[in-house]
Structures are given as structure tokens and as C-alpha cells.
Amino acid sequence: MEGASPRAVISYRVHSWSSYSADFLPDRITENKPSDPKSRWLSEGNKLSQYLLLRLDQPAVVQSITFGKFEKSHACNLKRFQVLGGMDSSHLNLLCEGGLKNSSEPETFPLTYEVGGKPFPCCYIKIVPLQSWGHSFNFSIWFVELRGVVEEGRVREAEAWFEEYRERQAVRLCLKHLRQHDYPEAFEALQKKARVQLEHPLLTQLHSLLVEKGDFEAGERVMAEAAAGGHLDQHIAQQPVEAKWTAFEPKAKVGVGAHAVTPGMRGGHQMCVDPVAEVLYMYGGWDGSHDLGDFWKFDIGRSQWACLCQDTSLVGGPTPRSCHKMCLDVEGHSLYLLGRYLDPATRADIAQASGSTLIPSDFYRYCIDTDTWDLLSSDTYSDGGPQLVYDHQMCFDPTSQTLYVFGGRVLTIDYISEQSQCCYSGLYAYHCNDRQWIGLRPDYSGSNYIYDLKPRMAHTMLFHPGRHQLIVMGGQRDKQPLSDMLVYNVLSDETTVVADGKDSHIPASGFTMRTTIDPHTNEIYLLTGLNKFEEPSDRRDNRQHTSNSLWLCDMDSYKWSCIFQSPQAVWHHTHSSLPAPRYAHQFIYDHVHKMHYMFGGNPGDSSGKSQQNMRLDDFWKLKLVRHSKERLLRLCQFAIRKQRFDELALEDPVKALSYLQTSVAAIVNHDDQEESAEFRQLTSTLFTSPAPSTQDRGKEADGGPPSLAEADDGPPSLTEADGGPPSSLTEAEALKHRQRNKVGCSSVLVQ
């Protein structure tokens, strides 16, 4: 809710329940006593009919639910559950469906609290257990806390709006019924009196052209105008995304005996992409035995690597290193490089040579136009910047010409002391034009850190230039993994906690994950890396495993969806069509051409001493494929032409066959097996019996009633009208039972 006060605790009492066992009464869930094994509700059985119904002391907008747990894992904990809510206990809507981890940590779940872009109040919350962690065990709930908006004025406003919304929906349902059953006079009278618009004007136009007039060509023109006007964009964005991986095979330079020169195996390297010049840059890394100081350039158009320098330290550039960070200034044609990891022996040598207790942190810039390196600082800490760090993050703001450096573990001379008390670097800004460092958040060296942006290592950080935001995710601090998500506004110097790590609806961040951002679509892509085993039996070994899954986050709603999961066994196959699971790799994104690139890394699953130093040298590109606007429009045209063919088949089979072979065949993708089979099946229409009488014309054209959650306040969008795409599928089926001489307007939107 815009302008709403912070979420308050909502008081409630247990109104009713399905059952309970012995002294495990339902009202025990109102007290949080994790050390008391009797402080819980325990159902009498484990059937799906079990529930708890909570009545709020006063109506409230319920935004989240928190489940407390016992101090140890328990077989009766809920592995799956549903939460429903509403103003009337007999009419509740699904607010959340999820599951608890079998642990002692409390978990918070966001609830659906808006419909049509506006909040709605609840008087009742119902918790329905679906499955417990123990097989055939009864269900236990230990503690429940509800949070949301309880301010009386705001709740009354939400309640009044929701009543108006329900009335509008009831009128829309009546309008749908009247039009479905061909009562035009009653339809017009009710619409005029209620002043409620049934659907988007374009849908009304489509209904008139296709259902009433049978003007199919005009219907196709309207659909083309709708696509050009962006009315299908929302539907396209909601479609599943397919990940298409392609392995690069670099080409050799032209010449006798020429062969492709490529970078070798490595992990802990850095890569940047220049979307304008269409080139990639890669520097350094660890090959399993040594730090690397080579500098490479990849021409995307030619699919060709070129080594710019085998050792940049020989030309005034950085010394060989890994676990550093590199940023690209596209407009300034410059690369910036900061940080590195040093083993304890190297640190001791540096200390002995310099006589200092601090290890200097060098800072370099590479000028692309002149192919030269500049040492911007021999020690950034002396210039007001960060100390020497590794596994940090660095982003560039092209508008203000500012580098932002956050987190990373600070390297010190005293390795033994460093293990007992780690220090993590804070947030720093480097103004490239002035060559000046500014500290925005201090370093972290203990639990008494009072600032909102706590430093960490092995995290990710992205910059959204349009929103002027740094997005920080995951990482590790004091040997504890983090799964939070923070947004820092560089203009207001304010931090917003998007996820605190307790929400089960975001991917497990893990260690050495990689993220990219598309500022045009406002999407974040996350590729997981090294993770702890989830099962208790595995946790006893305290092992880690490598499993790459790709996730997409919509920055407008911060909702996550999984796109790709790499099979564990892929890395054993040299010529697999999918990349091997890995960590310490590089995963970058060209937001202009919408292409990801991945190189190298540590496979993590190698066994035996002979393979402990194994690193990868494979190179992949990843294209995320959605239904294009052109494809969706073509499918709409296919649906319209199929309907026209059905009508022609009843009137003139010879003419229908000619139309099928020309107009319909021209719009079909014959390489698509499912689409091609549907096209071939159309010939059976020529041999079917006549359709129902013309009195049925127009019936079922609009499908069933819309879902309240899918409707909109005010005129609905093109893809949301009549209940949105799900009901449109029913419309398409229902139309076939009519006279087959008209096509439904909404059905063509999602065919």
C-alpha cells in the first residue's frame, strides 16, 4: 500500500478448528514458546480436512504470516500448507500456498492482499495443512503471527473500495450472461444504468466483427492494431521463459595452418561485455595452480578470441590475480580493475618487503582506445577508499561517472588473527572525473554494526541506471550464508530490505552466485553456484555441492520464477548440450542484444588428487526465449482463419479446401509438430455433420465468469477482459458448439 505505515502485528483469536489431540489446544499458537514441546496445536489426524480458522479482532489488510517453530526439527512440521482469507468465513480466497523447512528458524510468507491493484481487508484467516514432514504424522502449528495494516482509516478505505469492486464484478457477470445468451436489449439497459464497462473496447470491437458480423479480415486487422499498440505485451511477459544454451566454437584467424587461440582453463576471473562494440573482455583468474595475468578480447560477430596481452604487469598493468573485480565504462571506453586474493605466504613476503602492517590495494584503469593501462592508485586505502579486498562487488553508474564498491573480505598481514575476527569492506564510491573516493558505509568487523547495509563477501551487486539503485543479494558473513535482498538508492542514501532471508519464495542464494540485470525490462537473472546440501543426512557431513539453476526476478513485484536447472551429471559429458554445473565462473549479460555469456569456472565435483586443480575452459551463450509479439499475432490469425474455414466447410467444401490449402496453410508454422498436426486435422471438418442451428449464434462466446483476482478496477486491459486468458481457452472450446459461423473475440488472444 502506497504511503502505508510499517506492517503492524495483527491480533486475533482462534475461531474454529477441525480437531485437536490431547492437550495440544488450538489457542496455543498465539504464544511463541519454541522450547516448550507442548506449546502447539496438534491435529487429531493427517487428512486434508484439517484446518485452523483465525478471526481477527478487527478487519485488517493482512500482508504476511510468520510461522514459529520448535527449537529442533520436528516430524509434525508443515511441509506444505495453504492460507486463505476473506471477510466472510464461508467465502475465502487463496492468499498463499507454500511449505516450511524442517528447521527451528521461523519463516515468513507474503500473502496476496491486493486485487485490481488495490488492497482488500480480511476478518478471517484459514490455515489448511496439506502435508507434514514425517510420513503419516499429524499436523503441528507452533506459533502464528500476522502482520499488515491495522490503521482504521486505511482499512475502512480498503473495505469501502472492495465492496464497490464486488458490486462491479457482479454487474460484469450479469453482462456476460446477457451477452452469452443473446439478450442485447437487457445487456444495453444494464450497462447504461450501471455504467460498468464489460471489457476493453478492442474486445468489444472484436466481438462485433467476429461474432455478430463475421468479418474475419477486419478482425485480423484489429488484432494487428492491438499488437502494434502494445496490448499483448502483458500477456507475453507472463509466458514461461525457455533457456537455450549454445556452446561457442571460436573460429581461427584466416591463414595457412591457422588454429583458434582461446583462453585456457580458469576460475575466479572477470569478464565485461561492450554491447555497442559487441566485444567481451576477460582478465586474469586462477588456473588451479597459478594466478593469471593475461588479458583477452572476444569479437562476438566473428566468434573469435584475441589475446591482448599475456602478462599485463609487463606493460604497466596489474599483476596476475584472481577474485578481483572489473567494470566497463562503455561511453568512456575504459575498464576499471580493483582487488585480488593473496595467500598467507605472499602476504608475509609483502609485509617483510614493505615493513607495513597493511597490504596496499592497487587500482587500475585500461584505456580501450590507446590499449594502455594507468595506475590510478597504488593504495586505495591511503586515498580514502577500501582496503585490499577479494570477493567484493563493483558497479559503474554511467550517468554520474561513479564506481560503487561494496563488501569483500579485507586482507591483512596477520592471517591467524584474520581467521578469528573477519573484517568486511563497507560501501565506497569513486568519482571517476575527480579521482576521489568517498566512504558511504563503514567497514564491518563485528556484530555491533549498526548501519542498514551490512557488508559481506561472495555476494552479488547490480546497478539499475534508470532507478539509481544498487541491488545487493546473498553472500556470506562470519561463515554464515545470507539469502537477503537489499536495495540501496544512491541519490537518497537509503536502503530498503526487499527480502530478509526468511522468505521461502526466493531462491537460495548460495555461494559465488552470479546475477545480471536488464534495465529495459526491469528483470534480474540469478545463476546459483555453490550451495549447502539441503537434506539433514547431508548436512551432517557439512558438505557443499554445485548446482546451477537460473532464476528470473520481476523488479516491479520482486517475484521469482525458476527458468533452468542443470542436471548434476552433465559435467561428465564432454560434448553435452548443456553447461556443466560450476562456481567461480563468469556470467555476464548484453542487455542490448538480450544475450548472456558464461566462461570457465570450477566444476566442484572433481574427485581424486589428480583432478583437484581442474578448472573449466568452455564458453557458452544463453538466450532466454519468450513468445514474440509476431508469433502471438500469427497464432491469433491462425485461430481466426480456422474458424472461417469451419464455416466455409458447411457452406462450400470445395471452396473450404482451397482456403485451407492457401490462406490457412500460409499462416501455419509447419516445423512445429503440434501446430502442424492441428492443421492437418482440419481436413476432418469437411466430413463432419452440420452444426447446431443459427438460434445458438453468439451463445458461449464469452466463456465462463471471470475470477475476482483476475479482474481489474475500471476498464480491463485487452488480455484481462472476460476473466483473462484462462477463460479465453474455455471460450474457444465453447464456440465449436455454436453454428460454427462466428469466432469468439477473446479466444484469439491466447490461442
mmCIF file of C-alpha atoms in Angstrom, residues 342-663:
data_model
loop_
_atom_site.group_PDB
_atom_site.id
_atom_site.type_symbol
_atom_site.label_atom_id
_atom_site.label_comp_id
_atom_site.label_asym_id
_atom_site.label_seq_id
_atom_site.Cartn_x
_atom_site.Cartn_y
_atom_site.Cartn_z
ATOM 1 C CA LEU A 342 46.718 -13.279 -1.789
ATOM 2 C CA ASP A 343 47.675 -16.443 0.063
ATOM 3 C CA PRO A 344 49.253 -16.111 3.547
ATOM 4 C CA ALA A 345 52.795 -16.759 2.255
ATOM 5 C CA THR A 346 52.556 -13.970 -0.317
ATOM 6 C CA ARG A 347 51.187 -11.595 2.297
ATOM 7 C CA ALA A 348 54.121 -12.342 4.580
ATOM 8 C CA ASP A 349 56.556 -11.614 1.759
ATOM 9 C CA ILE A 350 54.849 -8.280 1.068
ATOM 10 C CA ALA A 351 54.932 -7.338 4.744
ATOM 11 C CA GLN A 352 58.606 -8.204 5.041
ATOM 12 C CA ALA A 353 59.464 -6.171 1.943
ATOM 13 C CA SER A 354 57.401 -3.107 2.860
ATOM 14 C CA GLY A 355 57.695 -3.165 6.625
ATOM 15 C CA SER A 356 53.999 -2.205 6.872
ATOM 16 C CA THR A 357 51.105 -3.887 8.630
ATOM 17 C CA LEU A 358 48.777 -3.051 5.722
ATOM 18 C CA ILE A 359 48.766 -4.630 2.283
ATOM 19 C CA PRO A 360 48.440 -1.941 -0.406
ATOM 20 C CA SER A 361 45.404 -2.096 -2.697
ATOM 21 C CA ASP A 362 46.240 -1.091 -6.259
ATOM 22 C CA PHE A 363 43.625 0.303 -8.631
ATOM 23 C CA TYR A 364 43.909 0.283 -12.452
ATOM 24 C CA ARG A 365 42.168 1.681 -15.496
ATOM 25 C CA TYR A 366 42.544 0.305 -19.011
ATOM 26 C CA CYS A 367 42.018 2.699 -21.945
ATOM 27 C CA ILE A 368 40.494 0.746 -24.825
ATOM 28 C CA ASP A 369 41.304 3.329 -27.497
ATOM 29 C CA THR A 370 45.039 3.542 -26.689
ATOM 30 C CA ASP A 371 45.485 -0.031 -25.395
ATOM 31 C CA THR A 372 47.253 1.240 -22.266
ATOM 32 C CA TRP A 373 46.970 0.690 -18.520
ATOM 33 C CA ASP A 374 47.001 3.518 -15.941
ATOM 34 C CA LEU A 375 47.735 3.031 -12.260
ATOM 35 C CA LEU A 376 45.068 5.224 -10.650
ATOM 36 C CA SER A 377 46.219 4.442 -7.115
ATOM 37 C CA SER A 378 48.950 2.336 -5.558
ATOM 38 C CA ASP A 379 46.854 2.094 -2.371
ATOM 39 C CA THR A 380 43.156 2.995 -2.386
ATOM 40 C CA TYR A 381 43.001 2.898 1.431
ATOM 41 C CA SER A 382 45.501 5.741 1.653
ATOM 42 C CA ASP A 383 43.309 7.698 -0.782
ATOM 43 C CA GLY A 384 40.141 7.271 1.308
ATOM 44 C CA GLY A 385 38.915 4.128 -0.457
ATOM 45 C CA PRO A 386 38.643 0.470 0.542
ATOM 46 C CA GLN A 387 41.456 -1.698 1.875
ATOM 47 C CA LEU A 388 42.689 -4.642 -0.174
ATOM 48 C CA VAL A 389 39.675 -6.930 -0.625
ATOM 49 C CA TYR A 390 38.620 -10.006 -2.546
ATOM 50 C CA ASP A 391 35.199 -11.476 -3.383
ATOM 51 C CA HIS A 392 33.755 -7.952 -3.336
ATOM 52 C CA GLN A 393 31.445 -6.326 -5.900
ATOM 53 C CA MET A 394 31.829 -3.280 -8.136
ATOM 54 C CA CYS A 395 29.278 -1.461 -10.330
ATOM 55 C CA PHE A 396 29.501 1.566 -12.598
ATOM 56 C CA ASP A 397 26.976 4.415 -12.886
ATOM 57 C CA PRO A 398 27.402 5.904 -16.382
ATOM 58 C CA THR A 399 25.306 8.992 -15.599
ATOM 59 C CA SER A 400 27.367 10.259 -12.663
ATOM 60 C CA GLN A 401 30.590 8.533 -13.772
ATOM 61 C CA THR A 402 30.822 6.824 -10.396
ATOM 62 C CA LEU A 403 32.139 3.421 -9.363
ATOM 63 C CA TYR A 404 30.459 1.768 -6.380
ATOM 64 C CA VAL A 405 32.454 -0.843 -4.442
ATOM 65 C CA PHE A 406 30.759 -2.853 -1.712
ATOM 66 C CA GLY A 407 31.775 -5.687 0.562
ATOM 67 C CA GLY A 408 34.515 -8.234 0.179
ATOM 68 C CA ARG A 409 36.821 -9.675 2.767
ATOM 69 C CA VAL A 410 39.657 -7.417 3.847
ATOM 70 C CA LEU A 411 43.108 -8.999 3.597
ATOM 71 C CA THR A 412 45.547 -8.401 6.446
ATOM 72 C CA ILE A 413 49.117 -9.384 7.231
ATOM 73 C CA ASP A 414 48.070 -11.313 10.347
ATOM 74 C CA TYR A 415 46.418 -14.338 8.800
ATOM 75 C CA ILE A 416 45.817 -16.074 12.152
ATOM 76 C CA SER A 417 44.034 -13.036 13.613
ATOM 77 C CA GLU A 418 42.041 -12.670 10.412
ATOM 78 C CA GLN A 419 40.550 -16.128 10.859
ATOM 79 C CA SER A 420 39.255 -15.330 14.333
ATOM 80 C CA GLN A 421 37.848 -11.901 13.527
ATOM 81 C CA CYS A 422 36.987 -11.206 9.899
ATOM 82 C CA CYS A 423 36.704 -7.720 8.530
ATOM 83 C CA TYR A 424 34.444 -6.912 5.589
ATOM 84 C CA SER A 425 34.706 -3.786 3.498
ATOM 85 C CA GLY A 426 31.894 -1.212 3.510
ATOM 86 C CA LEU A 427 30.349 0.785 0.670
ATOM 87 C CA TYR A 428 32.585 3.205 -1.238
ATOM 88 C CA ALA A 429 32.043 5.497 -4.213
ATOM 89 C CA TYR A 430 34.791 6.528 -6.624
ATOM 90 C CA HIS A 431 34.094 9.611 -8.741
ATOM 91 C CA CYS A 432 35.991 8.925 -11.944
ATOM 92 C CA ASN A 433 36.159 12.544 -13.156
ATOM 93 C CA ASP A 434 37.569 13.861 -9.846
ATOM 94 C CA ARG A 435 39.511 10.676 -8.995
ATOM 95 C CA GLN A 436 38.139 10.898 -5.474
ATOM 96 C CA TRP A 437 36.976 8.191 -3.052
ATOM 97 C CA ILE A 438 34.040 8.722 -0.654
ATOM 98 C CA GLY A 439 33.066 6.296 2.111
ATOM 99 C CA LEU A 440 29.279 5.735 2.225
ATOM 100 C CA ARG A 441 29.139 2.896 4.777
ATOM 101 C CA PRO A 442 31.971 1.862 7.142
ATOM 102 C CA ASP A 443 33.720 -1.492 7.252
ATOM 103 C CA TYR A 444 32.331 -4.353 9.315
ATOM 104 C CA SER A 445 34.393 -6.140 11.946
ATOM 105 C CA GLY A 446 31.872 -7.383 14.499
ATOM 106 C CA SER A 447 28.249 -7.923 15.453
ATOM 107 C CA ASN A 448 27.881 -4.365 16.783
ATOM 108 C CA TYR A 449 27.462 -2.953 13.263
ATOM 109 C CA ILE A 450 24.527 -0.516 13.440
ATOM 110 C CA TYR A 451 24.175 0.504 9.773
ATOM 111 C CA ASP A 452 21.498 -0.662 7.340
ATOM 112 C CA LEU A 453 23.780 -2.115 4.667
ATOM 113 C CA LYS A 454 25.845 -4.785 6.384
ATOM 114 C CA PRO A 455 28.978 -5.751 4.423
ATOM 115 C CA ARG A 456 29.569 -9.311 3.322
ATOM 116 C CA MET A 457 31.623 -11.330 0.822
ATOM 117 C CA ALA A 458 30.837 -13.533 -2.204
ATOM 118 C CA HIS A 459 27.584 -11.645 -2.748
ATOM 119 C CA THR A 460 26.255 -10.033 -5.914
ATOM 120 C CA MET A 461 25.548 -6.380 -6.667
ATOM 121 C CA LEU A 462 23.787 -4.822 -9.635
ATOM 122 C CA PHE A 463 23.106 -1.247 -10.665
ATOM 123 C CA HIS A 464 19.851 -0.067 -12.228
ATOM 124 C CA PRO A 465 20.664 3.192 -14.045
ATOM 125 C CA GLY A 466 17.045 4.240 -14.504
ATOM 126 C CA ARG A 467 16.134 3.800 -10.846
ATOM 127 C CA HIS A 468 19.550 4.842 -9.459
ATOM 128 C CA GLN A 469 19.615 1.707 -7.306
ATOM 129 C CA LEU A 470 22.199 -0.795 -6.151
ATOM 130 C CA ILE A 471 20.688 -4.256 -5.622
ATOM 131 C CA VAL A 472 22.664 -6.426 -3.188
ATOM 132 C CA MET A 473 21.913 -10.126 -2.763
ATOM 133 C CA GLY A 474 23.171 -13.023 -0.688
ATOM 134 C CA GLY A 475 26.775 -13.791 0.128
ATOM 135 C CA GLN A 476 28.429 -14.792 3.362
ATOM 136 C CA ARG A 477 29.370 -13.102 6.621
ATOM 137 C CA ASP A 478 31.113 -14.694 9.633
ATOM 138 C CA LYS A 479 30.872 -18.068 7.868
ATOM 139 C CA GLN A 480 27.062 -17.801 7.725
ATOM 140 C CA PRO A 481 25.290 -17.830 4.333
ATOM 141 C CA LEU A 482 22.979 -14.909 3.572
ATOM 142 C CA SER A 483 19.821 -15.004 1.456
ATOM 143 C CA ASP A 484 18.630 -11.423 1.780
ATOM 144 C CA MET A 485 17.966 -8.834 -0.910
ATOM 145 C CA LEU A 486 18.667 -5.141 -0.289
ATOM 146 C CA VAL A 487 18.081 -2.097 -2.488
ATOM 147 C CA TYR A 488 20.227 0.995 -1.922
ATOM 148 C CA ASN A 489 19.217 4.288 -3.543
ATOM 149 C CA VAL A 490 22.380 6.183 -4.472
ATOM 150 C CA LEU A 491 20.511 9.523 -4.609
ATOM 151 C CA SER A 492 18.665 9.370 -1.285
ATOM 152 C CA ASP A 493 21.287 7.241 0.543
ATOM 153 C CA GLU A 494 18.502 4.960 1.793
ATOM 154 C CA THR A 495 18.343 1.173 1.978
ATOM 155 C CA THR A 496 15.192 -0.931 1.532
ATOM 156 C CA VAL A 497 15.016 -4.545 2.682
ATOM 157 C CA VAL A 498 13.204 -6.394 -0.117
ATOM 158 C CA ALA A 499 13.816 -9.825 1.428
ATOM 159 C CA ASP A 500 15.281 -10.534 4.852
ATOM 160 C CA GLY A 501 16.337 -14.109 4.113
ATOM 161 C CA LYS A 502 13.359 -15.682 5.888
ATOM 162 C CA ASP A 503 11.123 -15.722 2.830
ATOM 163 C CA SER A 504 10.906 -19.173 1.263
ATOM 164 C CA HIS A 505 9.711 -17.764 -2.062
ATOM 165 C CA ILE A 506 13.142 -16.583 -3.234
ATOM 166 C CA PRO A 507 15.941 -18.855 -4.499
ATOM 167 C CA ALA A 508 18.644 -19.998 -2.115
ATOM 168 C CA SER A 509 21.441 -17.565 -2.868
ATOM 169 C CA GLY A 510 24.307 -19.863 -2.025
ATOM 170 C CA PHE A 511 27.966 -19.009 -2.521
ATOM 171 C CA THR A 512 29.528 -17.454 -5.649
ATOM 172 C CA MET A 513 26.157 -16.969 -7.333
ATOM 173 C CA ARG A 514 26.022 -14.687 -10.363
ATOM 174 C CA THR A 515 23.387 -12.070 -11.204
ATOM 175 C CA THR A 516 22.703 -9.830 -14.186
ATOM 176 C CA ILE A 517 20.117 -7.120 -14.838
ATOM 177 C CA ASP A 518 18.089 -5.865 -17.778
ATOM 178 C CA PRO A 519 17.212 -2.210 -17.054
ATOM 179 C CA HIS A 520 14.803 -2.123 -20.009
ATOM 180 C CA THR A 521 12.578 -4.991 -18.857
ATOM 181 C CA ASN A 522 13.302 -4.453 -15.134
ATOM 182 C CA GLU A 523 14.327 -8.075 -14.662
ATOM 183 C CA ILE A 524 17.094 -9.674 -12.609
ATOM 184 C CA TYR A 525 18.617 -13.025 -13.592
ATOM 185 C CA LEU A 526 20.300 -15.177 -10.939
ATOM 186 C CA LEU A 527 22.508 -18.213 -11.608
ATOM 187 C CA THR A 528 23.171 -20.139 -8.417
ATOM 188 C CA GLY A 529 26.607 -21.532 -7.611
ATOM 189 C CA LEU A 530 27.919 -23.395 -4.576
ATOM 190 C CA ASN A 531 25.219 -24.467 -2.087
ATOM 191 C CA LYS A 532 24.913 -26.439 1.104
ATOM 192 C CA PHE A 533 23.141 -29.792 0.889
ATOM 193 C CA GLU A 534 19.518 -29.429 1.976
ATOM 194 C CA GLU A 535 18.858 -32.860 3.449
ATOM 195 C CA PRO A 536 19.700 -33.422 7.121
ATOM 196 C CA SER A 537 21.714 -36.541 6.300
ATOM 197 C CA ASP A 538 23.922 -34.465 4.009
ATOM 198 C CA ARG A 539 24.248 -31.599 6.470
ATOM 199 C CA ARG A 540 25.894 -33.949 8.959
ATOM 200 C CA ASP A 541 28.800 -34.183 6.536
ATOM 201 C CA ASN A 542 28.857 -30.372 6.233
ATOM 202 C CA ARG A 543 29.463 -30.795 2.520
ATOM 203 C CA GLN A 544 28.737 -28.444 -0.312
ATOM 204 C CA HIS A 545 27.571 -29.179 -3.819
ATOM 205 C CA THR A 546 27.484 -27.369 -7.111
ATOM 206 C CA SER A 547 24.123 -26.989 -8.800
ATOM 207 C CA ASN A 548 23.328 -24.222 -11.256
ATOM 208 C CA SER A 549 19.727 -23.100 -11.511
ATOM 209 C CA LEU A 550 18.691 -19.947 -13.331
ATOM 210 C CA TRP A 551 16.042 -17.687 -11.797
ATOM 211 C CA LEU A 552 14.204 -14.608 -13.038
ATOM 212 C CA CYS A 553 13.006 -11.794 -10.767
ATOM 213 C CA ASP A 554 10.456 -9.188 -11.822
ATOM 214 C CA MET A 555 11.670 -5.981 -10.155
ATOM 215 C CA ASP A 556 8.173 -4.475 -10.119
ATOM 216 C CA SER A 557 6.780 -7.231 -7.903
ATOM 217 C CA TYR A 558 10.041 -8.914 -6.783
ATOM 218 C CA LYS A 559 8.551 -12.287 -7.645
ATOM 219 C CA TRP A 560 10.922 -15.101 -8.628
ATOM 220 C CA SER A 561 10.490 -17.916 -11.126
ATOM 221 C CA CYS A 562 12.882 -20.744 -11.999
ATOM 222 C CA ILE A 563 13.888 -20.934 -15.669
ATOM 223 C CA PHE A 564 16.566 -23.621 -15.824
ATOM 224 C CA GLN A 565 18.018 -26.371 -13.628
ATOM 225 C CA SER A 566 21.279 -28.019 -14.677
ATOM 226 C CA PRO A 567 21.476 -31.803 -14.228
ATOM 227 C CA GLN A 568 24.198 -32.878 -11.803
ATOM 228 C CA ALA A 569 25.649 -35.426 -14.212
ATOM 229 C CA VAL A 570 26.142 -33.068 -17.135
ATOM 230 C CA TRP A 571 29.776 -32.300 -16.380
ATOM 231 C CA HIS A 572 30.816 -35.878 -17.002
ATOM 232 C CA HIS A 573 29.946 -35.472 -20.685
ATOM 233 C CA THR A 574 32.477 -33.643 -22.795
ATOM 234 C CA HIS A 575 30.086 -32.761 -25.600
ATOM 235 C CA SER A 576 26.928 -32.105 -23.623
ATOM 236 C CA SER A 577 24.323 -29.717 -24.992
ATOM 237 C CA LEU A 578 24.090 -28.139 -21.533
ATOM 238 C CA PRO A 579 26.835 -26.474 -19.484
ATOM 239 C CA ALA A 580 28.332 -28.316 -16.539
ATOM 240 C CA PRO A 581 27.372 -27.224 -13.013
ATOM 241 C CA ARG A 582 30.068 -24.871 -11.721
ATOM 242 C CA TYR A 583 31.047 -21.994 -9.474
ATOM 243 C CA ALA A 584 33.760 -19.298 -9.611
ATOM 244 C CA HIS A 585 32.721 -18.763 -13.235
ATOM 245 C CA GLN A 586 31.758 -15.604 -15.089
ATOM 246 C CA PHE A 587 28.189 -14.953 -16.202
ATOM 247 C CA ILE A 588 27.527 -11.619 -17.925
ATOM 248 C CA TYR A 589 24.675 -10.056 -19.905
ATOM 249 C CA ASP A 590 24.362 -7.925 -23.017
ATOM 250 C CA HIS A 591 21.103 -6.063 -22.323
ATOM 251 C CA VAL A 592 21.020 -4.580 -25.836
ATOM 252 C CA HIS A 593 21.113 -7.878 -27.739
ATOM 253 C CA LYS A 594 19.499 -9.849 -24.863
ATOM 254 C CA MET A 595 22.262 -12.453 -24.638
ATOM 255 C CA HIS A 596 24.103 -13.982 -21.671
ATOM 256 C CA TYR A 597 27.691 -15.287 -21.836
ATOM 257 C CA MET A 598 29.401 -17.744 -19.492
ATOM 258 C CA PHE A 599 33.029 -18.852 -19.370
ATOM 259 C CA GLY A 600 35.066 -21.236 -17.216
ATOM 260 C CA GLY A 601 34.770 -21.889 -13.510
ATOM 261 C CA ASN A 602 35.296 -24.684 -11.033
ATOM 262 C CA PRO A 603 33.215 -27.840 -11.663
ATOM 263 C CA GLY A 604 33.227 -28.579 -7.946
ATOM 264 C CA ASP A 605 32.547 -32.295 -8.441
ATOM 265 C CA SER A 606 36.012 -33.477 -9.389
ATOM 266 C CA SER A 607 37.349 -36.357 -7.309
ATOM 267 C CA GLY A 608 40.852 -37.536 -6.634
ATOM 268 C CA LYS A 609 44.027 -35.563 -6.078
ATOM 269 C CA SER A 610 44.829 -35.557 -9.773
ATOM 270 C CA GLN A 611 41.691 -33.558 -10.501
ATOM 271 C CA GLN A 612 41.629 -31.189 -7.523
ATOM 272 C CA ASN A 613 43.096 -28.390 -9.639
ATOM 273 C CA MET A 614 40.699 -28.914 -12.519
ATOM 274 C CA ARG A 615 39.080 -25.790 -13.992
ATOM 275 C CA LEU A 616 36.780 -25.346 -16.989
ATOM 276 C CA ASP A 617 37.515 -23.521 -20.245
ATOM 277 C CA ASP A 618 34.179 -23.921 -22.034
ATOM 278 C CA PHE A 619 32.372 -20.888 -23.397
ATOM 279 C CA TRP A 620 28.569 -20.620 -23.654
ATOM 280 C CA LYS A 621 25.908 -18.177 -24.699
ATOM 281 C CA LEU A 622 22.389 -18.212 -23.298
ATOM 282 C CA LYS A 623 19.279 -16.848 -24.986
ATOM 283 C CA LEU A 624 16.084 -16.512 -22.956
ATOM 284 C CA VAL A 625 13.229 -17.136 -25.354
ATOM 285 C CA ARG A 626 9.707 -15.830 -24.867
ATOM 286 C CA HIS A 627 6.765 -15.893 -27.214
ATOM 287 C CA SER A 628 7.353 -12.980 -29.531
ATOM 288 C CA LYS A 629 4.665 -10.492 -30.460
ATOM 289 C CA GLU A 630 4.895 -11.702 -34.049
ATOM 290 C CA ARG A 631 4.352 -15.322 -33.045
ATOM 291 C CA LEU A 632 1.366 -14.494 -30.850
ATOM 292 C CA LEU A 633 -0.195 -12.406 -33.618
ATOM 293 C CA ARG A 634 0.317 -15.236 -36.089
ATOM 294 C CA LEU A 635 -1.422 -17.685 -33.734
ATOM 295 C CA CYS A 636 -4.336 -15.270 -33.396
ATOM 296 C CA GLN A 637 -4.601 -15.118 -37.180
ATOM 297 C CA PHE A 638 -4.456 -18.917 -37.306
ATOM 298 C CA ALA A 639 -7.393 -19.129 -34.872
ATOM 299 C CA ILE A 640 -9.460 -16.688 -36.926
ATOM 300 C CA ARG A 641 -8.751 -18.474 -40.196
ATOM 301 C CA LYS A 642 -9.557 -21.849 -38.663
ATOM 302 C CA GLN A 643 -12.982 -20.525 -37.695
ATOM 303 C CA ARG A 644 -13.546 -19.113 -41.164
ATOM 304 C CA PHE A 645 -12.553 -22.477 -42.644
ATOM 305 C CA ASP A 646 -15.091 -24.251 -40.384
ATOM 306 C CA GLU A 647 -17.869 -22.026 -41.694
ATOM 307 C CA LEU A 648 -16.813 -22.452 -45.308
ATOM 308 C CA ALA A 649 -16.774 -26.235 -44.827
ATOM 309 C CA LEU A 650 -20.504 -26.099 -44.012
ATOM 310 C CA GLU A 651 -21.347 -23.904 -46.993
ATOM 311 C CA ASP A 652 -18.953 -24.964 -49.776
ATOM 312 C CA PRO A 653 -16.494 -27.814 -49.072
ATOM 313 C CA VAL A 654 -14.577 -27.226 -52.316
ATOM 314 C CA LYS A 655 -14.058 -23.568 -51.530
ATOM 315 C CA ALA A 656 -13.141 -24.505 -47.948
ATOM 316 C CA LEU A 657 -10.461 -26.920 -49.163
ATOM 317 C CA SER A 658 -8.948 -24.235 -51.380
ATOM 318 C CA TYR A 659 -8.966 -21.777 -48.468
ATOM 319 C CA LEU A 660 -7.279 -24.380 -46.247
ATOM 320 C CA GLN A 661 -4.523 -25.024 -48.788
ATOM 321 C CA THR A 662 -3.806 -21.332 -49.331
ATOM 322 C CA SER A 663 -4.766 -18.871 -46.580
#
